mmCIF file of C-alpha atoms in Angstrom:
data_model
loop_
_atom_site.group_PDB
_atom_site.id
_atom_site.type_symbol
_atom_site.label_atom_id
_atom_site.label_comp_id
_atom_site.label_asym_id
_atom_site.label_seq_id
_atom_site.Cartn_x
_atom_site.Cartn_y
_atom_site.Cartn_z
ATOM 1 C CA MET A 1 82.402 75.445 110.686
ATOM 2 C CA VAL A 2 83.568 74.778 114.291
ATOM 3 C CA GLY A 3 86.919 76.150 115.373
ATOM 4 C CA THR A 4 89.049 74.680 117.897
ATOM 5 C CA LEU A 5 91.187 76.758 120.143
ATOM 6 C CA SER A 6 94.116 75.168 121.781
ATOM 7 C CA VAL A 7 95.702 76.852 124.747
ATOM 8 C CA PRO A 8 99.151 75.489 125.753
ATOM 9 C CA ALA A 9 99.120 74.247 129.330
ATOM 10 C CA PRO A 10 102.026 75.131 131.565
ATOM 11 C CA SER A 11 104.426 72.309 132.114
ATOM 12 C CA LEU A 12 105.063 71.321 135.743
ATOM 13 C CA ALA A 13 108.345 69.647 136.181
ATOM 14 C CA SER A 14 111.354 69.593 138.684
ATOM 15 C CA ASP A 15 114.829 68.437 138.472
ATOM 16 C CA ILE A 16 115.422 64.722 138.862
ATOM 17 C CA VAL A 17 117.566 64.166 142.135
ATOM 18 C CA TYR A 18 119.199 60.840 142.537
ATOM 19 C CA THR A 19 119.168 59.578 146.228
ATOM 20 C CA PRO A 20 121.353 56.552 146.868
ATOM 21 C CA ILE A 21 119.981 53.630 148.795
ATOM 22 C CA ASN A 22 123.168 52.052 150.067
ATOM 23 C CA PRO A 23 124.560 53.847 153.184
ATOM 24 C CA SER A 24 128.017 53.228 152.046
ATOM 25 C CA PHE A 25 127.344 55.696 149.144
ATOM 26 C CA GLY A 26 125.527 58.389 151.182
ATOM 27 C CA GLY A 27 122.137 56.743 151.479
ATOM 28 C CA ASN A 28 120.042 56.480 154.693
ATOM 29 C CA PRO A 29 121.891 54.631 157.358
ATOM 30 C CA PHE A 30 118.667 52.866 158.444
ATOM 31 C CA ASN A 31 118.781 50.841 155.190
ATOM 32 C CA SER A 32 121.971 48.899 156.283
ATOM 33 C CA ALA A 33 120.215 46.073 158.154
ATOM 34 C CA HIS A 34 117.908 45.610 155.308
ATOM 35 C CA LEU A 35 120.548 45.440 152.730
ATOM 36 C CA LEU A 36 122.723 43.148 154.794
ATOM 37 C CA GLY A 37 119.789 40.791 155.206
ATOM 38 C CA ILE A 38 119.254 40.696 151.449
ATOM 39 C CA ALA A 39 122.791 40.042 150.783
ATOM 40 C CA SER A 40 122.957 37.296 153.401
ATOM 41 C CA ALA A 41 119.908 35.667 151.923
ATOM 42 C CA GLN A 42 121.360 35.678 148.401
ATOM 43 C CA SER A 43 124.755 34.342 149.507
ATOM 44 C CA LYS A 44 125.602 30.796 148.432
ATOM 45 C CA TYR A 45 128.779 30.605 150.385
ATOM 46 C CA LYS A 46 128.714 28.521 153.534
ATOM 47 C CA ASP A 47 131.735 28.500 155.929
ATOM 48 C CA PRO A 48 133.113 24.954 155.838
ATOM 49 C CA THR A 49 134.641 25.364 159.361
ATOM 50 C CA ALA A 50 131.459 26.558 160.964
ATOM 51 C CA ILE A 51 129.782 24.128 163.234
ATOM 52 C CA SER A 52 126.147 23.545 162.343
ATOM 53 C CA SER A 53 123.856 24.706 165.089
ATOM 54 C CA ALA A 54 121.412 22.158 164.120
ATOM 55 C CA ASP A 55 123.754 19.275 165.239
ATOM 56 C CA PRO A 56 122.435 18.119 168.669
ATOM 57 C CA GLY A 57 125.737 16.511 169.653
ATOM 58 C CA SER A 58 127.811 19.700 169.192
ATOM 59 C CA GLN A 59 125.032 21.926 170.702
ATOM 60 C CA PHE A 60 125.031 19.709 173.771
ATOM 61 C CA LEU A 61 128.780 19.822 174.087
ATOM 62 C CA ARG A 62 128.795 23.679 173.876
ATOM 63 C CA THR A 63 126.020 23.921 176.598
ATOM 64 C CA LEU A 64 127.721 21.576 178.907
ATOM 65 C CA GLN A 65 131.183 23.384 178.536
ATOM 66 C CA SER A 66 129.367 26.689 179.158
ATOM 67 C CA ARG A 67 127.708 25.393 182.285
ATOM 68 C CA LEU A 68 130.846 23.819 183.574
ATOM 69 C CA LEU A 69 132.761 27.069 183.080
ATOM 70 C CA SER A 70 130.009 29.052 184.742
ATOM 71 C CA SER A 71 130.158 26.806 187.791
ATOM 72 C CA LEU A 72 133.989 27.077 187.889
ATOM 73 C CA ALA A 73 133.697 30.856 187.708
ATOM 74 C CA THR A 74 131.190 30.932 190.495
ATOM 75 C CA GLN A 75 133.536 28.966 192.692
ATOM 76 C CA ILE A 76 136.554 31.131 191.929
ATOM 77 C CA ASN A 77 134.358 34.214 192.634
ATOM 78 C CA GLU A 78 133.417 32.750 196.058
ATOM 79 C CA ILE A 79 137.055 32.174 196.773
ATOM 80 C CA ILE A 80 138.127 35.685 195.844
ATOM 81 C CA PHE A 81 135.185 37.808 196.872
ATOM 82 C CA GLY A 82 132.981 35.589 199.075
ATOM 83 C CA GLU A 83 132.253 35.900 202.799
ATOM 84 C CA ASN A 84 135.468 34.133 203.619
ATOM 85 C CA ALA A 85 137.604 35.583 201.014
ATOM 86 C CA GLN A 86 141.272 34.687 200.953
ATOM 87 C CA ASP A 87 144.004 37.310 200.575
ATOM 88 C CA SER A 88 145.917 35.401 197.746
ATOM 89 C CA GLY A 89 145.847 32.160 196.045
ATOM 90 C CA LEU A 90 146.456 30.202 192.948
ATOM 91 C CA ILE A 91 143.773 28.112 191.100
ATOM 92 C CA GLN A 92 144.759 25.818 188.264
ATOM 93 C CA PHE A 93 142.626 23.989 185.742
ATOM 94 C CA GLY A 94 143.700 22.508 182.524
ATOM 95 C CA ASP A 95 146.286 24.776 180.986
ATOM 96 C CA GLN A 96 144.951 27.823 182.856
ATOM 97 C CA GLU A 97 146.303 29.308 186.032
ATOM 98 C CA ILE A 98 144.520 32.114 187.960
ATOM 99 C CA SER A 99 146.527 33.847 190.715
ATOM 100 C CA PHE A 100 144.995 36.511 192.690
ATOM 101 C CA VAL A 101 146.391 38.974 195.366
ATOM 102 C CA ARG A 102 144.065 41.260 197.447
ATOM 103 C CA GLY A 103 145.253 44.688 197.957
ATOM 104 C CA ILE A 104 143.886 47.541 200.138
ATOM 105 C CA ASP A 105 141.567 48.794 197.435
ATOM 106 C CA SER A 106 141.567 46.240 194.773
ATOM 107 C CA VAL A 107 142.113 42.496 193.845
ATOM 108 C CA THR A 108 144.689 41.716 191.000
ATOM 109 C CA LEU A 109 143.831 38.643 188.986
ATOM 110 C CA THR A 110 146.676 37.203 186.694
ATOM 111 C CA ILE A 111 145.316 34.628 184.305
ATOM 112 C CA THR A 112 148.110 32.584 182.657
ATOM 113 C CA ASN A 113 147.515 30.255 179.641
ATOM 114 C CA ASN A 114 150.303 27.799 179.854
ATOM 115 C CA ALA A 115 149.562 26.275 176.416
ATOM 116 C CA ASP A 116 150.544 29.451 174.584
ATOM 117 C CA GLY A 117 152.159 31.613 177.330
ATOM 118 C CA THR A 118 149.655 34.436 177.223
ATOM 119 C CA VAL A 119 149.170 36.434 180.518
ATOM 120 C CA THR A 120 146.221 38.513 181.219
ATOM 121 C CA GLU A 121 146.041 40.863 184.214
ATOM 122 C CA ILE A 122 142.767 42.305 185.553
ATOM 123 C CA VAL A 123 142.466 44.650 188.460
ATOM 124 C CA VAL A 124 139.120 44.605 190.056
ATOM 125 C CA PRO A 125 138.368 47.548 192.478
ATOM 126 C CA LEU A 126 136.816 46.683 195.883
ATOM 127 C CA LEU A 127 133.757 48.516 197.055
ATOM 128 C CA GLN A 128 134.395 50.843 200.097
ATOM 129 C CA ASP A 129 131.546 51.497 202.359
ATOM 130 C CA GLY A 130 131.250 54.664 204.312
ATOM 131 C CA SER A 131 131.728 53.129 207.721
ATOM 132 C CA SER A 132 135.176 51.975 206.865
ATOM 133 C CA LEU A 133 136.248 55.359 205.676
ATOM 134 C CA GLY A 134 135.176 57.093 208.912
ATOM 135 C CA LEU A 135 132.368 59.011 207.176
ATOM 136 C CA GLY A 136 129.715 57.969 209.710
ATOM 137 C CA LEU A 137 127.242 56.863 206.821
#
């Protein structure tokens, strides 16, 4: 008769610890871009007011408008900060007015939107080189 001897094996176990995935609930913050991508891919909602980027006409219009505004900004920059910069002036286009006044150490730009009455003021400091300050640099 053959006898069997059974020896109980020690059990190896540890506590189960829950780690959240979503960074909003304490998960790893590097998961946020991945989770946003998944949520965006699953979303069936499309903004009805959004302009389709695939529409060639609206894409051309946005590009043209951007280039025209860039050209205008370059011209205004030349008038205010160029080689023959003016001390003050007023530039009007459409419903916008840009007035500028050159001070000793800055140029103050005032942008007025006549359509809604909003006014934005920007103060741009002028660079001072060492020779004008008497530093002998």
